[in-house]
PDB file of C-alpha atoms in Angstrom:
ATOM      1  CA  VAL A   1     -28.482  40.463 -39.473  1.00  0.00           C
ATOM      2  CA  LEU A   2     -30.632  37.652 -38.140  1.00  0.00           C
ATOM      3  CA  LYS A   3     -28.619  35.782 -35.532  1.00  0.00           C
ATOM      4  CA  GLU A   4     -30.911  32.749 -35.159  1.00  0.00           C
ATOM      5  CA  ALA A   5     -33.447  32.852 -37.978  1.00  0.00           C
ATOM      6  CA  GLU A   6     -34.686  29.339 -37.165  1.00  0.00           C
ATOM      7  CA  ASN A   7     -35.777  30.603 -33.706  1.00  0.00           C
ATOM      8  CA  GLU A   8     -37.066  34.036 -34.718  1.00  0.00           C
ATOM      9  CA  PHE A   9     -40.051  33.131 -36.900  1.00  0.00           C
ATOM     10  CA  SER A  10     -43.425  31.522 -36.345  1.00  0.00           C
ATOM     11  CA  ILE A  11     -45.683  30.188 -39.079  1.00  0.00           C
ATOM     12  CA  ILE A  12     -48.924  32.149 -39.005  1.00  0.00           C
ATOM     13  CA  GLN A  13     -50.493  30.886 -42.234  1.00  0.00           C
ATOM     14  CA  SER A  14     -49.926  28.128 -44.758  1.00  0.00           C
ATOM     15  CA  SER A  15     -51.818  27.228 -47.906  1.00  0.00           C
ATOM     16  CA  THR A  16     -51.440  25.498 -51.258  1.00  0.00           C
ATOM     17  CA  ASP A  17     -52.941  27.066 -54.365  1.00  0.00           C
ATOM     18  CA  ASP A  18     -54.537  25.426 -57.417  1.00  0.00           C
ATOM     19  CA  LEU A  19     -51.165  25.293 -59.229  1.00  0.00           C
ATOM     20  CA  GLY A  20     -49.541  23.339 -56.392  1.00  0.00           C
ATOM     21  CA  PHE A  21     -47.547  26.269 -55.000  1.00  0.00           C
ATOM     22  CA  ARG A  22     -47.278  26.243 -51.213  1.00  0.00           C
ATOM     23  CA  HIS A  23     -47.298  29.658 -49.506  1.00  0.00           C
ATOM     24  CA  VAL A  24     -46.133  30.052 -45.905  1.00  0.00           C
ATOM     25  CA  LYS A  25     -46.518  33.334 -44.013  1.00  0.00           C
ATOM     26  CA  LEU A  26     -44.040  33.955 -41.191  1.00  0.00           C
ATOM     27  CA  GLN A  27     -44.057  36.407 -38.279  1.00  0.00           C
ATOM     28  CA  GLN A  28     -40.721  37.476 -36.835  1.00  0.00           C
ATOM     29  CA  GLU A  29     -40.553  37.359 -33.042  1.00  0.00           C
ATOM     30  CA  PHE A  30     -37.939  38.162 -30.441  1.00  0.00           C
ATOM     31  CA  LYS A  31     -38.152  36.350 -27.106  1.00  0.00           C
ATOM     32  CA  GLY A  32     -41.843  35.700 -27.726  1.00  0.00           C
ATOM     33  CA  VAL A  33     -42.719  39.285 -28.722  1.00  0.00           C
ATOM     34  CA  LYS A  34     -43.865  39.999 -32.269  1.00  0.00           C
ATOM     35  CA  VAL A  35     -41.553  42.327 -34.196  1.00  0.00           C
ATOM     36  CA  TYR A  36     -43.739  45.092 -35.633  1.00  0.00           C
ATOM     37  CA  GLY A  37     -43.819  45.140 -39.430  1.00  0.00           C
ATOM     38  CA  ALA A  38     -41.669  42.024 -39.745  1.00  0.00           C
ATOM     39  CA  GLN A  39     -43.623  39.467 -41.749  1.00  0.00           C
ATOM     40  CA  ALA A  40     -42.431  37.404 -44.659  1.00  0.00           C
ATOM     41  CA  TRP A  41     -43.687  34.839 -47.173  1.00  0.00           C
ATOM     42  CA  LEU A  42     -41.990  31.711 -48.451  1.00  0.00           C
ATOM     43  CA  HIS A  43     -43.298  30.375 -51.757  1.00  0.00           C
ATOM     44  CA  PHE A  44     -42.519  26.761 -52.671  1.00  0.00           C
ATOM     45  CA  GLU A  45     -42.931  25.684 -56.294  1.00  0.00           C
ATOM     46  CA  PRO A  46     -43.780  22.047 -57.043  1.00  0.00           C
ATOM     47  CA  ASP A  47     -40.394  21.660 -58.829  1.00  0.00           C
ATOM     48  CA  GLY A  48     -38.481  22.630 -55.657  1.00  0.00           C
ATOM     49  CA  ASN A  49     -37.742  26.318 -56.239  1.00  0.00           C
ATOM     50  CA  VAL A  50     -38.270  28.512 -53.173  1.00  0.00           C
ATOM     51  CA  TYR A  51     -38.922  32.255 -53.198  1.00  0.00           C
ATOM     52  CA  PHE A  52     -38.912  34.773 -50.339  1.00  0.00           C
ATOM     53  CA  ASN A  53     -40.503  38.175 -50.000  1.00  0.00           C
ATOM     54  CA  GLY A  54     -41.398  40.405 -47.099  1.00  0.00           C
ATOM     55  CA  ARG A  55     -39.654  42.355 -44.372  1.00  0.00           C
ATOM     56  CA  THR A  56     -37.434  41.300 -41.519  1.00  0.00           C
ATOM     57  CA  ARG A  57     -35.515  43.247 -38.911  1.00  0.00           C
ATOM     58  CA  PRO A  58     -32.052  42.600 -37.482  1.00  0.00           C
ATOM     59  CA  THR A  59     -32.009  40.601 -34.258  1.00  0.00           C
ATOM     60  CA  PRO A  60     -32.065  43.107 -31.372  1.00  0.00           C
ATOM     61  CA  ASN A  61     -28.895  43.317 -29.341  1.00  0.00           C
ATOM     62  CA  ILE A  62     -30.632  43.236 -25.946  1.00  0.00           C
ATOM     63  CA  THR A  63     -30.831  40.571 -23.266  1.00  0.00           C
ATOM     64  CA  THR A  64     -34.314  41.032 -21.756  1.00  0.00           C
ATOM     65  CA  VAL A  65     -37.724  41.939 -23.057  1.00  0.00           C
ATOM     66  CA  GLN A  66     -40.593  43.196 -20.935  1.00  0.00           C
ATOM     67  CA  PRO A  67     -43.525  43.991 -23.196  1.00  0.00           C
ATOM     68  CA  LYS A  68     -45.992  46.568 -21.899  1.00  0.00           C
ATOM     69  CA  VAL A  69     -49.031  48.342 -23.224  1.00  0.00           C
ATOM     70  CA  ASN A  70     -49.461  52.026 -22.531  1.00  0.00           C
ATOM     71  CA  LYS A  71     -52.914  53.176 -21.581  1.00  0.00           C
ATOM     72  CA  VAL A  72     -54.408  55.503 -24.173  1.00  0.00           C
ATOM     73  CA  VAL A  73     -56.103  58.488 -22.565  1.00  0.00           C
TER      74      VAL A  73
END
């Protein structure tokens, strides 16, 4: 379950095709850290229909995030 979907996604791409369809690519994030494999598309038809496809993850049930990169040896 996404607890605050409006705060968990960033727009990473937006375009309109030749038929007037607008396509918006979203990246899910949690406390500023990208959620691996969690990207989605919204497709807006000129007549107002909206379609969704992609993958999302449930909102983590943690309070702090400290991202780190492990050194590859």
